[in-house]
Short mmCIF file of C-alpha atoms in Angstrom, two decimals:
data_model
loop_
_atom_site.label_atom_id
_atom_site.label_comp_id
_atom_site.label_asym_id
_atom_site.label_seq_id
_atom_site.Cartn_x
_atom_site.Cartn_y
_atom_site.Cartn_z
CA MET A 862 202.49 129.71 161.74
CA SER A 863 204.33 126.32 161.85
CA TYR A 864 200.97 124.36 161.81
CA ARG A 865 199.96 126.03 158.74
CA PRO A 866 201.62 123.48 156.23
CA ILE A 867 200.46 120.70 158.30
CA ALA A 868 196.74 121.91 158.17
CA LEU A 869 197.29 122.21 154.37
CA LEU A 870 198.57 118.67 154.05
CA GLY A 871 195.51 117.64 155.79
CA ILE A 872 193.24 118.91 153.44
CA VAL A 873 194.94 117.74 150.41
CA LEU A 874 195.02 114.24 152.16
CA VAL A 875 191.36 114.43 152.73
CA ALA A 876 190.50 115.62 149.17
CA ALA A 877 192.79 112.91 147.83
CA GLY A 878 191.06 110.45 149.94
CA VAL A 879 187.50 111.59 148.74
CA THR A 880 188.40 111.65 145.05
CA ALA A 881 189.94 108.06 145.23
CA PHE A 882 186.88 106.81 147.09
CA SER A 883 184.85 108.21 144.52
CA VAL A 884 186.86 106.63 141.65
CA TYR A 885 186.86 103.52 143.58
CA LYS A 886 182.97 103.31 143.93
CA GLN A 887 182.84 104.25 140.05
CA MET A 888 185.18 101.12 139.38
CA GLU A 889 183.32 99.10 141.68
CA ARG A 890 180.15 99.88 139.93
CA GLN A 891 181.49 99.25 136.39
CA PRO A 892 181.15 95.39 136.25
CA THR A 893 177.82 95.50 137.49
CA VAL A 894 176.70 97.80 134.66
CA THR A 895 178.77 95.82 132.01
CA SER A 896 177.12 92.35 133.23
CA ARG A 897 173.65 94.00 133.25
CA ALA A 898 174.13 95.18 129.65
CA ALA A 899 175.61 91.80 128.79
CA SER A 900 172.41 89.81 130.00
CA ASP A 901 170.04 92.21 128.11
CA ARG A 902 171.96 91.02 124.63
CA GLN A 903 169.71 88.65 123.15
CA PHE A 904 171.68 85.41 122.03
CA GLY A 905 170.37 83.07 119.44
CA GLY A 906 166.98 82.93 117.91
CA PRO A 907 164.09 80.60 116.71
CA PHE A 908 165.08 77.05 115.75
CA GLU A 909 163.68 73.63 115.21
CA MET A 910 165.70 70.65 116.17
CA THR A 911 164.98 66.88 117.55
CA ASP A 912 166.31 65.84 120.85
CA ASP A 913 168.16 62.50 121.69
CA GLN A 914 164.87 61.33 122.67
CA GLY A 915 163.44 61.94 119.30
CA HIS A 916 161.15 64.82 120.60
CA LYS A 917 160.79 67.92 118.48
CA VAL A 918 162.54 71.05 120.38
CA THR A 919 162.52 74.81 119.64
CA GLN A 920 163.96 78.00 121.25
CA ALA A 921 161.25 77.95 123.94
CA ASP A 922 162.99 74.91 125.31
CA LEU A 923 166.01 77.07 126.40
CA LEU A 924 163.82 79.82 127.84
CA GLY A 925 162.37 80.11 131.46
CA LYS A 926 165.65 78.38 132.73
CA PRO A 927 169.34 79.63 132.00
CA SER A 928 171.13 77.38 129.56
CA VAL A 929 174.35 75.79 129.09
CA LEU A 930 174.81 75.42 125.40
CA TYR A 931 177.73 73.48 123.71
CA PHE A 932 178.14 72.90 119.95
CA GLY A 933 180.09 69.90 118.64
CA PHE A 934 179.77 66.37 117.30
CA THR A 935 180.11 62.90 118.29
CA TYR A 936 182.71 61.98 115.81
CA CYS A 937 185.11 64.61 117.64
CA PRO A 938 188.21 62.67 119.02
CA ASP A 939 189.59 65.22 121.77
CA VAL A 940 187.82 68.49 122.60
CA CYS A 941 184.26 67.24 122.49
CA PRO A 942 184.27 64.33 125.00
CA THR A 943 186.75 66.19 127.12
CA THR A 944 184.35 69.18 127.37
CA LEU A 945 181.31 66.96 128.05
CA SER A 946 183.24 65.11 130.78
CA GLU A 947 184.25 68.19 132.30
CA LEU A 948 180.77 69.63 132.07
CA SER A 949 179.55 66.51 133.58
CA SER A 950 181.76 66.84 136.49
CA LEU A 951 180.87 70.44 136.85
CA ILE A 952 176.97 69.15 136.90
CA ASP A 953 177.87 66.76 139.89
CA LYS A 954 179.54 69.59 141.70
CA LEU A 955 176.50 71.80 141.31
CA GLY A 956 174.42 69.10 143.02
CA LYS A 957 170.65 69.97 143.25
CA ASP A 958 171.42 73.40 141.63
CA ALA A 959 172.05 71.82 138.17
CA ASP A 960 168.35 71.28 137.99
CA LYS A 961 167.87 74.99 137.77
CA LEU A 962 170.02 75.01 134.15
CA ASN A 963 169.35 73.46 130.98
CA PHE A 964 172.37 71.70 129.58
CA VAL A 965 172.44 71.14 125.71
CA PHE A 966 174.86 69.43 123.39
CA VAL A 967 174.18 70.65 119.84
CA SER A 968 175.45 68.65 117.18
CA VAL A 969 176.98 70.38 114.00
CA ASP A 970 176.96 67.04 112.33
CA PRO A 971 173.65 66.37 110.75
CA GLU A 972 174.83 63.68 108.56
CA ARG A 973 176.12 61.32 111.22
CA ASP A 974 174.64 62.48 114.43
CA THR A 975 171.09 61.07 114.51
CA PRO A 976 168.81 61.33 117.77
CA LYS A 977 169.57 57.83 118.49
CA HIS A 978 173.37 57.90 118.20
CA MET A 979 173.53 61.33 120.19
CA HIS A 980 171.33 59.46 122.83
CA GLU A 981 173.68 56.49 122.98
CA TYR A 982 176.65 58.69 122.97
CA LEU A 983 175.54 60.92 125.80
CA SER A 984 174.45 58.04 127.94
CA TYR A 985 178.19 58.03 129.30
CA PHE A 986 178.18 61.65 130.30
CA SER A 987 175.87 63.29 132.92
CA HIS A 988 172.21 62.55 132.15
CA LYS A 989 171.32 66.16 132.62
CA ILE A 990 172.85 67.00 129.50
CA ARG A 991 170.37 66.69 126.38
CA GLY A 992 171.46 66.40 122.63
CA PHE A 993 169.77 68.40 120.02
CA THR A 994 170.62 67.54 116.45
CA GLY A 995 168.45 67.77 113.18
CA THR A 996 168.65 67.96 109.39
CA LYS A 997 171.21 69.96 107.45
CA GLU A 998 168.92 72.77 107.32
CA GLN A 999 168.00 72.67 110.84
CA VAL A 1000 171.31 72.69 111.97
CA ALA A 1001 172.25 75.60 109.37
CA ALA A 1002 169.53 77.36 111.11
CA ILE A 1003 170.44 77.11 114.78
CA THR A 1004 174.26 77.72 114.15
CA LYS A 1005 173.56 80.94 112.02
CA ALA A 1006 171.23 82.03 115.05
CA TYR A 1007 173.79 81.47 117.74
CA GLY A 1008 176.85 82.51 115.43
CA ILE A 1009 178.59 79.37 115.45
CA TYR A 1010 181.06 78.66 113.08
CA TYR A 1011 181.07 75.08 111.66
CA LYS A 1012 183.02 73.67 108.57
CA LYS A 1013 183.45 70.10 107.31
CA VAL A 1014 187.18 69.17 106.56
CA PRO A 1015 188.14 65.98 104.64
CA LEU A 1016 190.45 63.56 106.42
CA GLU A 1017 192.76 61.29 104.70
CA ASN A 1018 190.57 58.26 104.39
CA GLY A 1019 187.36 59.34 103.02
CA THR A 1020 185.80 60.52 106.31
CA TYR A 1021 185.70 63.93 107.46
CA THR A 1022 186.17 66.22 110.62
CA ILE A 1023 184.37 69.70 111.70
CA ASP A 1024 185.94 72.78 112.68
CA HIS A 1025 183.73 74.29 115.03
CA THR A 1026 183.10 76.76 117.76
CA ALA A 1027 184.26 75.31 120.93
CA SER A 1028 183.26 77.63 123.61
CA VAL A 1029 180.54 76.60 126.09
CA PHE A 1030 177.66 79.50 125.99
CA LEU A 1031 175.95 80.55 129.14
CA ILE A 1032 172.55 82.03 128.36
CA ASN A 1033 170.05 83.41 130.72
CA GLN A 1034 166.37 82.42 131.17
CA LYS A 1035 165.40 85.07 128.84
CA GLY A 1036 167.58 84.11 126.10
CA GLY A 1037 170.24 86.94 126.83
CA PHE A 1038 174.03 86.47 126.51
CA VAL A 1039 175.87 85.99 129.92
CA ALA A 1040 179.12 84.45 129.40
CA THR A 1041 181.34 81.77 127.71
CA ILE A 1042 183.62 78.86 129.30
CA ASP A 1043 186.55 78.07 127.31
CA THR A 1044 187.88 74.66 126.76
CA GLN A 1045 191.18 75.65 128.59
CA GLU A 1046 189.65 77.23 131.67
CA ASP A 1047 190.24 75.72 135.18
CA GLN A 1048 187.29 74.02 136.77
CA LYS A 1049 187.14 76.43 139.68
CA THR A 1050 186.38 79.40 137.41
CA ALA A 1051 184.14 77.45 135.27
CA LEU A 1052 182.35 76.29 138.17
CA GLY A 1053 181.95 80.00 139.59
CA LYS A 1054 180.43 81.02 136.37
CA LEU A 1055 177.87 78.30 136.56
CA LYS A 1056 177.06 79.24 140.02
CA ARG A 1057 176.44 82.87 139.00
CA LEU A 1058 174.28 81.34 136.23
CA VAL A 1059 172.28 79.44 138.91
CA ALA A 1060 171.91 82.69 140.96
CA MET A 1061 170.21 84.24 138.00
CA ALA A 1062 167.78 81.48 138.04
CA ASN A 1063 166.76 81.97 141.46
CA MET B 699 227.90 56.69 158.19
CA GLN B 700 229.10 54.74 154.90
CA ILE B 701 226.37 52.48 155.35
CA GLU B 702 223.67 54.96 155.81
CA ARG B 703 224.80 56.56 152.56
CA TYR B 704 224.68 53.40 150.73
CA ALA B 705 221.36 52.38 152.03
CA ALA B 706 219.97 55.89 150.90
CA ALA B 707 221.66 55.52 147.71
CA VAL B 708 219.92 52.00 147.18
CA LEU B 709 216.65 53.62 148.24
CA VAL B 710 217.13 56.37 145.73
CA ALA B 711 217.84 53.68 142.96
CA VAL B 712 214.94 51.48 143.81
CA PHE B 713 212.50 54.57 143.74
CA MET B 714 213.96 55.51 140.38
CA MET B 715 213.27 52.04 139.25
CA LEU B 716 209.57 51.86 140.53
CA GLY B 717 208.77 55.37 139.77
CA PRO B 718 208.21 55.15 136.29
CA SER B 719 206.06 52.06 136.43
CA LEU B 720 203.96 53.45 139.34
CA ALA B 721 203.15 56.51 137.04
CA GLY B 722 202.00 54.27 134.35
CA ALA B 723 204.74 55.14 132.03
CA HIS B 724 205.90 52.70 129.55
CA ASN B 725 208.68 53.28 126.93
CA TYR B 726 209.70 51.62 123.38
CA LYS B 727 212.61 52.26 121.26
CA ALA B 728 213.01 51.97 117.51
CA GLY B 729 216.46 52.92 116.06
CA ASP B 730 217.00 56.62 117.28
CA ILE B 731 213.31 57.03 118.24
CA SER B 732 212.14 56.67 121.98
CA ILE B 733 208.34 56.43 122.18
CA GLU B 734 207.29 57.33 125.68
CA HIS B 735 203.92 56.46 127.62
CA PRO B 736 201.34 55.76 124.72
CA TRP B 737 198.01 56.58 125.99
CA SER B 738 194.45 56.71 125.02
CA ARG B 739 190.95 57.64 126.56
CA ALA B 740 187.92 55.58 127.24
CA THR B 741 185.39 56.26 124.62
CA PRO B 742 181.44 56.68 125.07
CA PRO B 743 179.25 53.90 123.44
CA GLY B 744 178.88 54.26 120.00
CA ALA B 745 181.79 56.50 119.50
CA PHE B 746 183.44 56.31 116.00
CA THR B 747 186.61 57.82 117.00
CA ALA B 748 189.41 57.58 119.79
CA VAL B 749 192.39 59.66 120.43
CA GLY B 750 196.10 58.61 120.98
CA PHE B 751 198.76 60.53 122.74
CA LEU B 752 202.41 59.99 123.14
CA THR B 753 205.81 61.68 123.20
CA LEU B 754 208.54 60.93 120.53
CA LYS B 755 212.03 61.57 121.25
CA ASN B 756 214.70 61.41 118.52
CA VAL B 757 218.24 61.08 119.82
CA GLY B 758 219.50 60.64 116.34
CA ALA B 759 221.24 63.17 114.07
CA GLU B 760 218.66 63.25 111.47
CA THR B 761 215.01 64.47 111.40
CA ASP B 762 212.91 61.27 111.26
CA TYR B 763 209.00 61.30 110.29
CA LEU B 764 206.01 59.32 111.90
CA LEU B 765 204.54 58.33 108.50
CA SER B 766 201.54 56.12 109.45
CA ALA B 767 199.97 53.87 112.19
CA GLN B 768 197.89 50.98 112.21
CA SER B 769 195.73 49.15 114.81
CA GLY B 770 193.30 46.20 114.65
CA ILE B 771 190.92 48.36 116.82
CA ALA B 772 190.11 50.97 114.02
CA ASP B 773 189.75 51.10 110.11
CA HIS B 774 192.46 54.13 110.07
CA VAL B 775 194.66 55.98 112.42
CA GLU B 776 195.82 59.26 111.34
CA VAL B 777 198.05 62.06 112.75
CA HIS B 778 196.46 65.42 113.34
CA SER B 779 197.41 68.71 114.44
CA MET B 780 194.82 70.43 116.52
CA LYS B 781 194.58 74.07 117.63
CA MET B 782 192.38 76.58 119.01
CA GLN B 783 191.75 79.72 116.90
CA ASP B 784 189.45 82.37 117.86
CA GLY B 785 187.41 79.96 120.00
CA VAL B 786 187.32 77.43 116.78
CA MET B 787 188.54 73.94 117.05
CA LYS B 788 190.61 73.13 114.02
CA MET B 789 191.88 69.58 113.34
CA ARG B 790 193.98 68.98 110.16
CA PRO B 791 195.99 65.61 108.91
CA VAL B 792 199.72 66.17 109.13
CA GLY B 793 199.64 64.79 105.50
CA PRO B 794 201.49 61.88 103.61
CA THR B 795 204.89 63.55 104.51
CA GLY B 796 204.40 62.62 108.29
CA LEU B 797 205.00 64.15 111.50
CA PRO B 798 208.69 65.54 111.75
CA ILE B 799 210.64 64.54 114.77
CA PRO B 800 213.68 66.83 114.48
CA ALA B 801 217.27 65.60 115.35
CA GLY B 802 217.53 65.85 119.27
CA LYS B 803 214.02 66.87 119.73
CA SER B 804 211.07 65.73 121.46
CA VAL B 805 207.39 65.96 119.77
CA LYS B 806 204.66 65.91 122.29
CA LEU B 807 201.20 64.39 121.28
CA ALA B 808 198.91 65.75 123.72
CA PRO B 809 195.44 66.95 124.82
CA GLY B 810 194.74 70.41 122.98
CA GLY B 811 197.53 69.62 120.44
CA PHE B 812 198.88 66.97 117.99
CA HIS B 813 197.16 63.60 118.55
CA MET B 814 196.48 60.37 116.52
CA MET B 815 193.11 59.56 115.53
CA PHE B 816 191.44 56.16 115.56
CA ILE B 817 188.94 56.33 112.98
CA GLY B 818 186.03 53.72 112.61
CA LEU B 819 186.40 52.35 115.98
CA LYS B 820 185.30 48.69 115.84
CA LYS B 821 184.58 48.59 119.96
CA THR B 822 184.16 51.06 122.89
CA LEU B 823 187.62 51.45 124.51
CA GLN B 824 187.61 50.73 128.28
CA GLN B 825 189.73 52.31 130.93
CA GLY B 826 192.69 49.80 131.70
CA GLN B 827 192.53 48.20 128.37
CA THR B 828 195.63 48.37 126.31
CA ILE B 829 195.61 48.53 122.53
CA PRO B 830 198.73 47.31 120.22
CA VAL B 831 199.28 49.74 117.56
CA THR B 832 201.95 49.69 115.11
CA LEU B 833 203.80 53.01 114.36
CA GLN B 834 205.75 53.44 111.03
CA PHE B 835 208.67 55.68 111.04
CA LYS B 836 210.60 56.87 107.84
CA ASN B 837 213.82 55.94 109.37
CA ALA B 838 213.42 53.93 112.36
CA GLY B 839 210.93 51.59 110.72
CA PRO B 840 207.90 50.04 112.22
CA VAL B 841 207.34 49.37 115.88
CA MET B 842 204.67 47.97 117.83
CA VAL B 843 203.57 49.89 120.86
CA ASP B 844 200.56 49.43 123.40
CA PHE B 845 198.33 52.45 124.02
CA VAL B 846 197.24 52.32 127.66
CA VAL B 847 193.30 53.24 127.96
CA GLU B 848 192.82 55.82 130.85
CA ALA B 849 189.69 57.58 131.68
CA LEU B 850 187.60 59.63 129.25
CA GLY B 851 188.46 62.88 131.24
CA ALA B 852 191.96 61.90 131.67
CA LYS B 853 194.69 64.88 130.85
CA GLY B 854 197.92 62.78 130.64
CA PRO B 855 198.87 59.11 131.02
CA GLY B 856 198.82 57.12 134.35
CA GLY B 857 198.08 59.07 137.52
CA MET B 858 197.38 62.37 136.20
CA LYS B 859 193.70 62.19 135.38
CA ASP B 860 191.80 64.47 137.65
CA MET B 861 188.11 63.39 137.24
CA LYS B 862 186.09 60.36 137.23
CA MET B 863 183.98 60.17 134.28
CA ASN B 864 181.51 57.27 133.87
CA HIS B 865 178.41 58.39 135.08
CA LYS B 866 176.47 55.46 133.91
CA SER B 867 177.32 53.36 136.97
CA GLY B 868 176.17 56.01 139.26
CA GLN B 869 173.04 57.21 137.97
CA GLU B 870 171.24 54.31 136.52
#
């Protein structure tokens, strides 16, 4: 008689445990589902640009290997060189694994960023970062394909700056969106994201 | 006991004097405005722009304005606000009224926020160099300061940089 409440409590506890376990499993499964869905989401589209060596490049150059894409311009004083130097440091940390990824700096400043100028500028950073630039129309096309915002803004002395999307985009080898790295993110988180991208390449 | 306490005080004083110079800090004064560790970053070859950061402190009773700046290293120097909005980097000149420095307040020009932009750079800036710049304040007048060039990836003045950036020497 006096054991009955204890037995009842036991049943309730077991039931609660089973429920909790299945909820936990469900929660655990969730991120995998989300990330798979994310990878299937196509990011970008066809484009034609010129790389910093003067060669023609197309979307095919970003397929077959996962890619790390950053849009900016060489006349940018703060965010672009900082991002490129952080990316260079991350590439160093990846070591040999960095060869499994494409790293591309895409110019949103077709008027000033010639392939030669891009090449000279990028020589200061990791040599694994390629530069893509093009005509006004080509830059308009690639930014449209990748959903990049950019807008020329006049400065006080006749020159101009460019507002632009400043996230680093991670894309899988099939052109699917994986994730972004934001300018304020700490290096450890950013490196973790790049390592996951490397794992996708294997 | 007395001597020990005295010695400790002397040590503290020495460190307080050495501390700022060890950290690469250097300050200037113009009227009620103090200008704290102006610094810049090394630039990649062919760069047309460079950036400048500093802290301005107004100990006076009236708002002052950083109106303009000049330097022999660039055609123009402008003061800009910079912010990230929905992942988009936006930079704007503060305009002819200048950057206000309210009475009793500090205004920090730092990565990710306000900066001075050197436009039409005449030569590549290298780590360790100093760049003379004349700052023009509305009330405090002109003052010449030296910007210390830190590494390209530097997040702050002297000793606060966290990465080495020049890959050229290592890989070619």
